[in-house]
Coordinates of C-alpha atoms in Angstrom, one line a residue:
X1 CA 185.0 66.2 293.6
X2 CA 187.8 67.9 291.9
X3 CA 186.6 70.7 289.5
X4 CA 188.0 72.9 287.4
X5 CA 185.7 75.1 288.8
X6 CA 182.6 75.1 290.3
X7 CA 179.3 77.9 289.7
X8 CA 177.2 78.7 292.1
X9 CA 173.9 80.0 290.8
X10 CA 172.7 78.7 287.6
X11 CA 170.9 82.3 286.5
X12 CA 172.1 83.7 283.5
X13 CA 175.3 84.7 284.9
X14 CA 176.3 81.2 286.3
X15 CA 175.2 79.1 283.4
X16 CA 176.7 81.2 280.7
X17 CA 179.9 81.3 282.7
X18 CA 179.8 77.8 283.3
X19 CA 178.9 76.9 279.8
X20 CA 182.2 79.6 278.2
X21 CA 184.4 77.3 281.1
X22 CA 183.7 75.0 279.1
X23 CA 184.3 75.4 275.9
X24 CA 188.0 76.4 277.5
X25 CA 188.0 73.0 278.4
X26 CA 187.6 73.2 282.0
X27 CA 185.6 70.8 284.0
X28 CA 182.2 72.6 286.0
X29 CA 179.7 72.0 287.8
X30 CA 177.0 74.4 288.2
X31 CA 174.7 74.3 292.1
X32 CA 171.7 75.3 292.1
X33 CA 168.7 74.8 294.8
X34 CA 165.7 76.1 292.6
X35 CA 165.6 75.7 288.6
X36 CA 168.1 75.9 286.2
X37 CA 167.5 79.1 284.6
X38 CA 167.7 81.5 288.1
X39 CA 165.0 83.8 288.3
X40 CA 166.0 85.3 285.3
X41 CA 164.1 82.6 283.9
X42 CA 162.3 81.4 285.7
X43 CA 160.9 84.6 287.4
X44 CA 162.1 87.5 286.3
X45 CA 163.1 88.3 282.6
X46 CA 161.4 85.0 280.5
X47 CA 158.1 84.8 282.1
X48 CA 157.1 88.8 281.9
X49 CA 157.5 89.7 278.8
X50 CA 155.5 86.6 278.1
X51 CA 153.1 88.4 280.2
X52 CA 153.7 92.3 278.5
X53 CA 152.7 90.4 275.2
X54 CA 149.4 88.1 276.5
X55 CA 148.6 92.6 277.1
X56 CA 149.6 93.6 274.0
X57 CA 148.1 91.1 272.3
X58 CA 144.8 91.5 273.7
X59 CA 145.5 95.4 272.9
X60 CA 146.3 94.6 269.6
X61 CA 142.8 93.0 269.8
X62 CA 140.4 96.2 271.8
X63 CA 142.2 98.4 269.0
X64 CA 141.2 96.8 265.4
X65 CA 139.5 99.8 264.6
X66 CA 142.3 101.5 264.7
X67 CA 143.5 99.9 262.1
X68 CA 140.3 98.3 259.8
X69 CA 139.6 95.1 261.6
X70 CA 136.3 94.8 264.0
X71 CA 136.4 92.0 267.0
X72 CA 133.7 91.8 269.2
X73 CA 134.3 89.8 272.3
X74 CA 137.2 89.6 273.2
X75 CA 138.1 89.1 276.9
X76 CA 140.7 88.4 279.7
X77 CA 141.5 84.8 280.4
X78 CA 144.5 85.3 283.6
X79 CA 145.0 81.7 284.8
X80 CA 145.5 81.1 280.9
X81 CA 148.0 84.5 280.9
X82 CA 149.9 83.0 283.4
X83 CA 149.9 79.7 282.3
X84 CA 151.7 80.6 279.5
X85 CA 154.3 82.0 280.9
X86 CA 154.7 79.8 283.4
X87 CA 155.6 77.3 280.5
X88 CA 157.6 79.4 278.5
X89 CA 159.5 79.7 281.4
X90 CA 159.9 75.5 281.9
X91 CA 160.9 75.3 278.8
X92 CA 163.8 77.8 278.2
X93 CA 164.6 76.0 281.8
X94 CA 164.7 72.2 280.0
X95 CA 166.7 74.2 277.6
X96 CA 169.8 75.0 280.2
X97 CA 170.0 71.5 281.1
X98 CA 170.0 70.2 277.5
X99 CA 173.6 73.4 277.1
X100 CA 174.8 71.3 280.2
X101 CA 174.9 68.1 279.3
X102 CA 176.1 69.0 275.4
X103 CA 178.7 70.7 277.5
X104 CA 179.0 68.1 279.7
X105 CA 178.3 70.6 283.3
X106 CA 177.8 68.4 286.2
X107 CA 174.7 69.7 287.9
X108 CA 174.5 70.1 292.4
X109 CA 171.3 70.1 293.3
X110 CA 170.4 72.0 296.6
X111 CA 172.2 75.2 298.9
X112 CA 175.8 76.0 298.0
X113 CA 178.3 77.3 300.6
X114 CA 181.8 78.9 301.4
X115 CA 183.8 76.2 303.0
X116 CA 187.9 76.6 304.1
X117 CA 190.2 74.9 301.5
X118 CA 188.0 76.4 298.2
X119 CA 185.1 74.2 298.9
X120 CA 181.4 74.2 298.2
X121 CA 179.3 72.3 301.4
X122 CA 176.3 71.7 299.5
X123 CA 172.2 70.7 301.3
X124 CA 170.0 68.2 298.9
X125 CA 166.9 69.1 299.6
X126 CA 166.9 67.0 301.4
X127 CA 169.4 68.3 304.7
X128 CA 171.6 66.5 303.1
X129 CA 175.4 67.6 303.4
X130 CA 178.7 66.8 300.7
X131 CA 181.0 68.7 300.1
X132 CA 183.2 69.6 296.7
X133 CA 185.9 70.8 296.2
X134 CA 188.3 72.8 292.9
X135 CA 190.2 75.0 291.7
X136 CA 187.6 78.4 291.8
X137 CA 184.3 78.9 292.6
X138 CA 182.5 82.5 290.6
X139 CA 179.1 83.2 293.5
X140 CA 176.5 83.4 290.9
X141 CA 174.0 83.7 293.2
X142 CA 171.6 86.1 292.1
X143 CA 169.6 88.7 293.7
X144 CA 165.9 88.9 295.4
X145 CA 163.4 92.0 295.7
X146 CA 164.1 94.3 298.5
X147 CA 162.6 94.6 300.7
X148 CA 161.5 98.3 302.1
X149 CA 160.9 98.9 306.2
X150 CA 156.9 100.5 305.9
X151 CA 156.4 97.3 303.7
X152 CA 156.6 94.1 304.9
X153 CA 156.2 91.3 302.3
X154 CA 154.3 88.8 303.4
X155 CA 153.6 87.0 299.9
X156 CA 150.1 87.4 300.1
X157 CA 148.5 91.8 299.8
X158 CA 152.2 93.0 299.6
X159 CA 154.0 91.3 296.6
X160 CA 156.7 91.1 295.3
X161 CA 157.6 90.1 291.5
X162 CA 157.2 85.8 291.4
X163 CA 153.7 86.2 293.5
X164 CA 153.2 88.7 290.7
X165 CA 152.7 86.9 287.5
X166 CA 150.8 84.3 289.3
X167 CA 148.6 85.1 291.3
X168 CA 145.2 82.7 292.1
X169 CA 143.6 85.4 290.6
X170 CA 143.5 89.9 289.0
X171 CA 143.1 91.9 291.0
X172 CA 140.6 94.8 290.3
X173 CA 143.0 97.5 292.1
X174 CA 146.4 97.1 292.6
X175 CA 149.4 100.0 293.8
X176 CA 152.8 99.2 292.3
X177 CA 155.2 100.6 295.2
X178 CA 158.6 101.7 292.6
X179 CA 158.7 103.2 289.0
X180 CA 161.5 101.4 288.2
X181 CA 161.6 98.8 285.1
X182 CA 160.2 96.1 287.1
X183 CA 157.3 98.0 287.7
X184 CA 156.2 100.0 284.7
X185 CA 156.0 96.8 283.3
X186 CA 153.6 95.0 286.0
X187 CA 152.0 98.2 285.7
X188 CA 151.4 98.2 282.1
X189 CA 150.8 94.4 282.3
X190 CA 148.0 94.7 284.7
X191 CA 146.3 98.0 283.7
X192 CA 146.5 97.1 280.2
X193 CA 144.0 94.0 281.1
X194 CA 142.1 95.6 282.7
X195 CA 143.1 96.4 286.6
X196 CA 143.4 99.5 287.8
X197 CA 146.5 100.5 288.7
X198 CA 148.3 103.3 291.4
X199 CA 151.7 104.0 290.4
X200 CA 154.2 105.7 293.8
X201 CA 157.5 106.7 292.7
X202 CA 159.5 107.7 295.2
X203 CA 161.4 109.8 293.0
X204 CA 160.0 113.0 291.3
X205 CA 160.3 112.4 287.9
X206 CA 158.3 109.1 288.1
X207 CA 158.2 106.8 285.9
X208 CA 161.7 105.5 284.8
X209 CA 163.7 108.0 287.3
X210 CA 167.7 106.7 286.4
X211 CA 166.3 107.5 282.6
X212 CA 167.3 110.4 280.9
X213 CA 164.7 112.9 281.9
X214 CA 163.5 113.4 278.4
X215 CA 162.0 109.1 278.7
X216 CA 160.7 109.9 282.1
X217 CA 158.8 113.0 281.3
X218 CA 157.7 110.8 278.0
X219 CA 156.1 107.7 279.2
X220 CA 154.9 109.9 283.0
X221 CA 152.8 111.8 280.1
X222 CA 151.8 108.5 277.8
X223 CA 151.4 105.9 281.4
X224 CA 148.6 108.9 282.6
X225 CA 146.8 109.6 278.7
X226 CA 146.4 105.4 278.9
X227 CA 144.4 106.2 282.8
X228 CA 147.0 105.1 284.6
X229 CA 147.7 107.3 288.6
X230 CA 151.4 107.9 288.6
X231 CA 152.6 109.0 291.8
X232 CA 156.0 111.1 291.8
X233 CA 158.6 112.5 294.8
X234 CA 155.9 110.7 297.1
X235 CA 156.8 108.1 300.2
X236 CA 154.8 104.8 301.7
X237 CA 153.9 106.2 305.1
X238 CA 152.1 102.8 306.0
X239 CA 151.1 100.0 304.8
X240 CA 147.8 98.6 306.4
X241 CA 146.3 94.5 305.5
X242 CA 143.3 94.1 308.3
X243 CA 140.0 92.9 306.2
X244 CA 139.6 92.4 302.8
X245 CA 142.6 94.5 301.1
X246 CA 144.5 97.2 301.6
X247 CA 144.4 101.0 302.7
X248 CA 147.7 101.9 302.0
X249 CA 148.6 105.8 303.1
X250 CA 151.2 107.5 300.9
X251 CA 152.8 110.9 301.6
X252 CA 154.2 113.9 299.3
X253 CA 157.3 114.7 300.1
X254 CA 157.2 118.4 298.7
X255 CA 153.5 119.3 300.2
X256 CA 154.1 117.2 303.1
X257 CA 150.3 116.1 302.3
X258 CA 148.6 111.9 302.4
X259 CA 145.9 110.2 301.8
X260 CA 145.3 106.8 301.4
X261 CA 144.2 104.2 299.2
X262 CA 142.5 101.1 299.0
X263 CA 143.7 98.7 296.7
X264 CA 143.3 94.7 296.8
X265 CA 146.8 93.4 296.4
X266 CA 150.4 96.3 296.1
X267 CA 153.5 94.6 294.6
X268 CA 157.0 96.2 295.5
X269 CA 158.9 97.2 293.4
X270 CA 161.8 99.0 294.5
X271 CA 165.0 97.7 294.3
X272 CA 167.5 94.0 294.7
X273 CA 169.0 92.9 297.7
X274 CA 171.4 91.1 297.2
X275 CA 171.6 86.5 298.2
X276 CA 174.6 87.0 299.8
X277 CA 173.7 86.0 303.5
X278 CA 174.5 82.5 304.5
X279 CA 176.7 81.7 301.3
X280 CA 179.8 81.7 304.1
X281 CA 181.5 84.7 303.4
X282 CA 182.3 85.1 306.9
X283 CA 184.1 81.9 306.5
X284 CA 186.2 83.6 304.4
X285 CA 186.5 86.8 304.7
X286 CA 185.3 88.2 301.0
X287 CA 184.8 91.6 301.4
X288 CA 181.8 93.2 301.0
X289 CA 180.5 96.3 300.7
X290 CA 177.8 98.1 302.8
X291 CA 174.9 97.0 301.0
X292 CA 176.2 93.4 300.9
X293 CA 177.3 93.0 297.8
X294 CA 181.0 91.0 297.5
X295 CA 184.3 94.1 296.5
X296 CA 185.9 92.6 293.2
X297 CA 188.4 93.6 290.6
X298 CA 187.4 94.5 287.3
X299 CA 188.1 90.4 286.1
X300 CA 185.7 89.9 289.5
X301 CA 188.1 88.5 291.6
X302 CA 187.2 88.6 295.4
X303 CA 189.7 89.3 297.8
X304 CA 190.4 85.8 298.5
X305 CA 192.8 84.1 296.1
X306 CA 190.8 82.0 293.7
X307 CA 186.7 83.2 294.7
X308 CA 185.0 84.8 292.0
X309 CA 181.4 86.6 292.4
X310 CA 179.7 88.4 289.5
X311 CA 176.7 89.7 288.3
X312 CA 173.2 91.2 291.2
X313 CA 175.7 89.7 294.5
X314 CA 178.4 92.3 293.4
X315 CA 178.4 96.5 293.1
X316 CA 176.7 97.7 289.7
X317 CA 172.8 97.4 287.1
X318 CA 171.2 94.4 288.2
X319 CA 170.1 93.8 284.3
X320 CA 170.8 89.5 283.2
X321 CA 173.8 90.9 280.1
X322 CA 175.3 92.4 282.4
X323 CA 175.6 89.7 284.8
X324 CA 175.8 87.2 282.2
X325 CA 179.1 89.3 279.9
X326 CA 180.2 89.6 283.3
X327 CA 180.7 85.4 283.5
X328 CA 182.5 85.1 280.1
X329 CA 185.4 87.5 280.8
X330 CA 185.5 86.8 284.3
X331 CA 186.4 82.8 283.1
X332 CA 188.3 83.7 280.1
X333 CA 190.8 85.7 282.6
X334 CA 190.7 83.0 284.5
X335 CA 192.2 80.3 281.5
X336 CA 194.8 82.7 281.3
X337 CA 193.6 84.7 278.3
X338 CA 193.3 87.9 278.1
X339 CA 189.8 89.8 277.9
X340 CA 189.5 93.6 277.3
X341 CA 187.6 93.9 281.0
X342 CA 183.1 95.2 280.4
X343 CA 182.9 99.1 279.4
X344 CA 179.8 99.6 281.8
X345 CA 179.2 103.2 280.6
X346 CA 178.1 100.6 277.6
X347 CA 175.8 98.1 278.9
X348 CA 172.5 98.5 277.6
X349 CA 169.2 99.3 280.0
X350 CA 165.6 97.8 278.3
X351 CA 161.9 98.4 279.5
X352 CA 159.3 96.2 278.2
X353 CA 156.2 97.9 279.0
X354 CA 154.1 99.1 275.8
X355 CA 155.4 102.1 274.0
X356 CA 158.6 100.4 275.1
X357 CA 161.8 102.1 276.5
X358 CA 166.0 102.4 275.5
X359 CA 169.0 103.3 276.4
X360 CA 173.2 103.2 277.1
X361 CA 175.6 105.7 278.6
X362 CA 176.0 109.5 279.1
X363 CA 171.6 110.9 279.8
X364 CA 171.9 114.6 279.2
X365 CA 172.6 115.8 282.9
X366 CA 175.4 112.9 283.2
X367 CA 177.0 113.8 280.2
X368 CA 177.3 118.0 281.1
X369 CA 178.3 116.9 284.5
X370 CA 181.2 114.9 283.3
X371 CA 182.4 118.3 281.4
X372 CA 181.3 117.5 277.7
X373 CA 180.1 119.7 275.4
X374 CA 177.6 118.3 273.8
X375 CA 174.9 118.2 270.6
X376 CA 172.0 116.7 271.5
X377 CA 169.0 115.6 267.9
X378 CA 165.4 113.6 268.3
X379 CA 164.0 112.7 266.4
X380 CA 160.2 111.7 266.6
X381 CA 158.2 108.7 266.1
X382 CA 155.3 110.7 264.8
X383 CA 157.5 112.1 261.6
X384 CA 158.5 108.3 261.2
X385 CA 156.2 106.9 258.3
X386 CA 156.8 102.7 259.2
X387 CA 155.8 104.5 263.4
X388 CA 152.7 105.0 261.7
X389 CA 151.9 103.0 259.3
X390 CA 152.4 100.5 261.8
X391 CA 150.0 102.5 264.8
X392 CA 153.4 103.1 267.1
X393 CA 154.2 107.1 266.4
X394 CA 154.5 107.9 270.5
X395 CA 158.3 108.4 271.2
X396 CA 160.7 109.8 270.1
X397 CA 165.2 108.4 270.1
X398 CA 167.2 110.6 271.3
X399 CA 171.5 111.0 270.3
X400 CA 173.5 112.4 272.9
X401 CA 177.1 113.2 271.1
X402 CA 180.7 115.1 272.2
X403 CA 180.5 118.0 270.2
X404 CA 184.5 119.5 270.4
X405 CA 185.0 115.3 269.1
X406 CA 182.5 113.5 267.2
X407 CA 181.9 110.7 270.5
X408 CA 178.8 109.0 270.2
X409 CA 178.4 109.6 274.3
X410 CA 174.6 108.2 274.9
X411 CA 170.8 107.1 272.8
X412 CA 168.1 107.4 274.7
X413 CA 164.7 105.1 272.9
X414 CA 160.4 105.5 273.5
X415 CA 158.6 103.5 271.2
X416 CA 158.4 100.1 269.8
X417 CA 160.4 97.8 269.3
X418 CA 163.4 99.9 271.1
X419 CA 164.5 97.6 272.9
X420 CA 166.2 95.8 269.9
X421 CA 166.9 99.1 268.2
X422 CA 169.6 99.6 270.6
X423 CA 171.8 96.3 269.4
X424 CA 173.2 98.9 266.6
X425 CA 173.0 102.1 269.3
X426 CA 176.2 99.6 271.3
X427 CA 178.2 98.6 268.3
X428 CA 178.6 101.4 267.3
X429 CA 179.7 103.4 270.6
X430 CA 182.3 99.9 271.3
X431 CA 183.5 100.7 267.3
X432 CA 184.1 105.0 268.5
X433 CA 181.8 105.8 265.3
X434 CA 181.0 109.1 265.6
X435 CA 177.4 111.0 265.0
X436 CA 178.5 111.9 261.0
X437 CA 179.1 108.0 260.2
X438 CA 175.9 107.8 261.7
X439 CA 174.4 110.2 259.6
X440 CA 176.4 107.8 256.4
X441 CA 175.4 104.8 256.9
X442 CA 172.1 104.4 254.9
X443 CA 169.8 102.9 257.2
X444 CA 166.8 101.2 255.2
X445 CA 163.3 103.0 253.9
X446 CA 161.0 102.4 255.8
X447 CA 161.6 101.8 259.1
X448 CA 161.9 102.5 262.9
X449 CA 165.3 102.0 263.1
X450 CA 165.7 105.5 260.1
X451 CA 164.4 107.5 263.4
X452 CA 168.7 106.8 265.3
X453 CA 169.4 108.5 261.7
X454 CA 167.8 110.9 261.7
X455 CA 168.2 111.4 265.1
X456 CA 171.6 111.7 264.8
X457 CA 171.2 114.1 261.9
X458 CA 168.9 116.7 263.8
X459 CA 172.3 117.0 265.5
X460 CA 174.1 117.9 263.2
X461 CA 171.1 120.6 261.9
X462 CA 171.8 118.6 258.6
X463 CA 167.3 115.9 259.3
X464 CA 165.5 116.1 257.0
X465 CA 162.3 114.7 258.3
X466 CA 160.9 116.9 260.4

């Protein structure tokens, strides 16, 4: 069967690319070995947010007295939380199936592999193989949890994110290795429902080491206040899984001192590895880097004409919205349009713990390294009327501008609902908005978003409420 486009993988890169290609008049098929929506909809972005919402509701109930409400007898039903999360994921996957039918996209169930002649070999669950040909092929096979040498994932005592959201019972003690977004989100969830959590991070900054230094510092302070044990600049030397639980041996990278931590389960959250093995890249001579990531140009063309790659299998941040944007750009170029290449410095990053974290653009240190003279404004939510009324005074908005021309270089936020607020900054930077234009853009009162205007004003010594 001949198609204009075959997409291997139906995650947020693959399914979005397929739908946009269909809108542009292409005959499209998508190869998927599990459930439509990929990791994001089934085991990542969506079901984790369902778990985090359950944890947040439980926290609200436990702090109901703060709002003048008396509640007694609240307790966690771990199985029900997991079941709700799975129901949300299943509903989203069915939604993708609806969109595929609406856009006349064919689903090829099985594992896809590239073969010569612009063909994809699909092996179904019974081992039957069938070849399909296409004018163009997009590899969108996504990623999986990165496995560390001293942390072999066994799916029982040393687990990754998929198992972390579907465990048979809630652990009493959990060690989370890696303090990026995945590690921090799961640490928040399990701590909030009563698990004793220790976070081990290799980098000195501790929590969220890729964020602006002020964000990491604030999150370390908040998490330690919540009662989580946060260990930065620390490596995992070994994990002993003999017996009923685990014994994690860690080492402080500065002092060299080692210690042991007892726990029920260890969650490996040390990053993402691309799913680029066994998909036929070597058969076609498609170039990859030393990490196994597929090399592509600004429109996601590989070194082999007609073969493209998007999402977690390519260099760059492994984010769902990045993959979706890449997919749209890729197929629009494929269809003969002239889309603007993505600006990877204007893609937001979000962490959905409590408080939330969101950022886009340069960190303060990166902006200085790039040679900019800076104006930096910071507005704490402790000075926000809406934050006080909501009982959400933790965190701040920090904005960074170029002192010479007023260019909006970056934004870094910690606080309630900041993952929604960051979109304002992304749009403003896309439109080349300056700091003074932000200050003169009237923000509604009382809102959390006022902090963006106030932070911009702080950068220019015009802030009113500090």
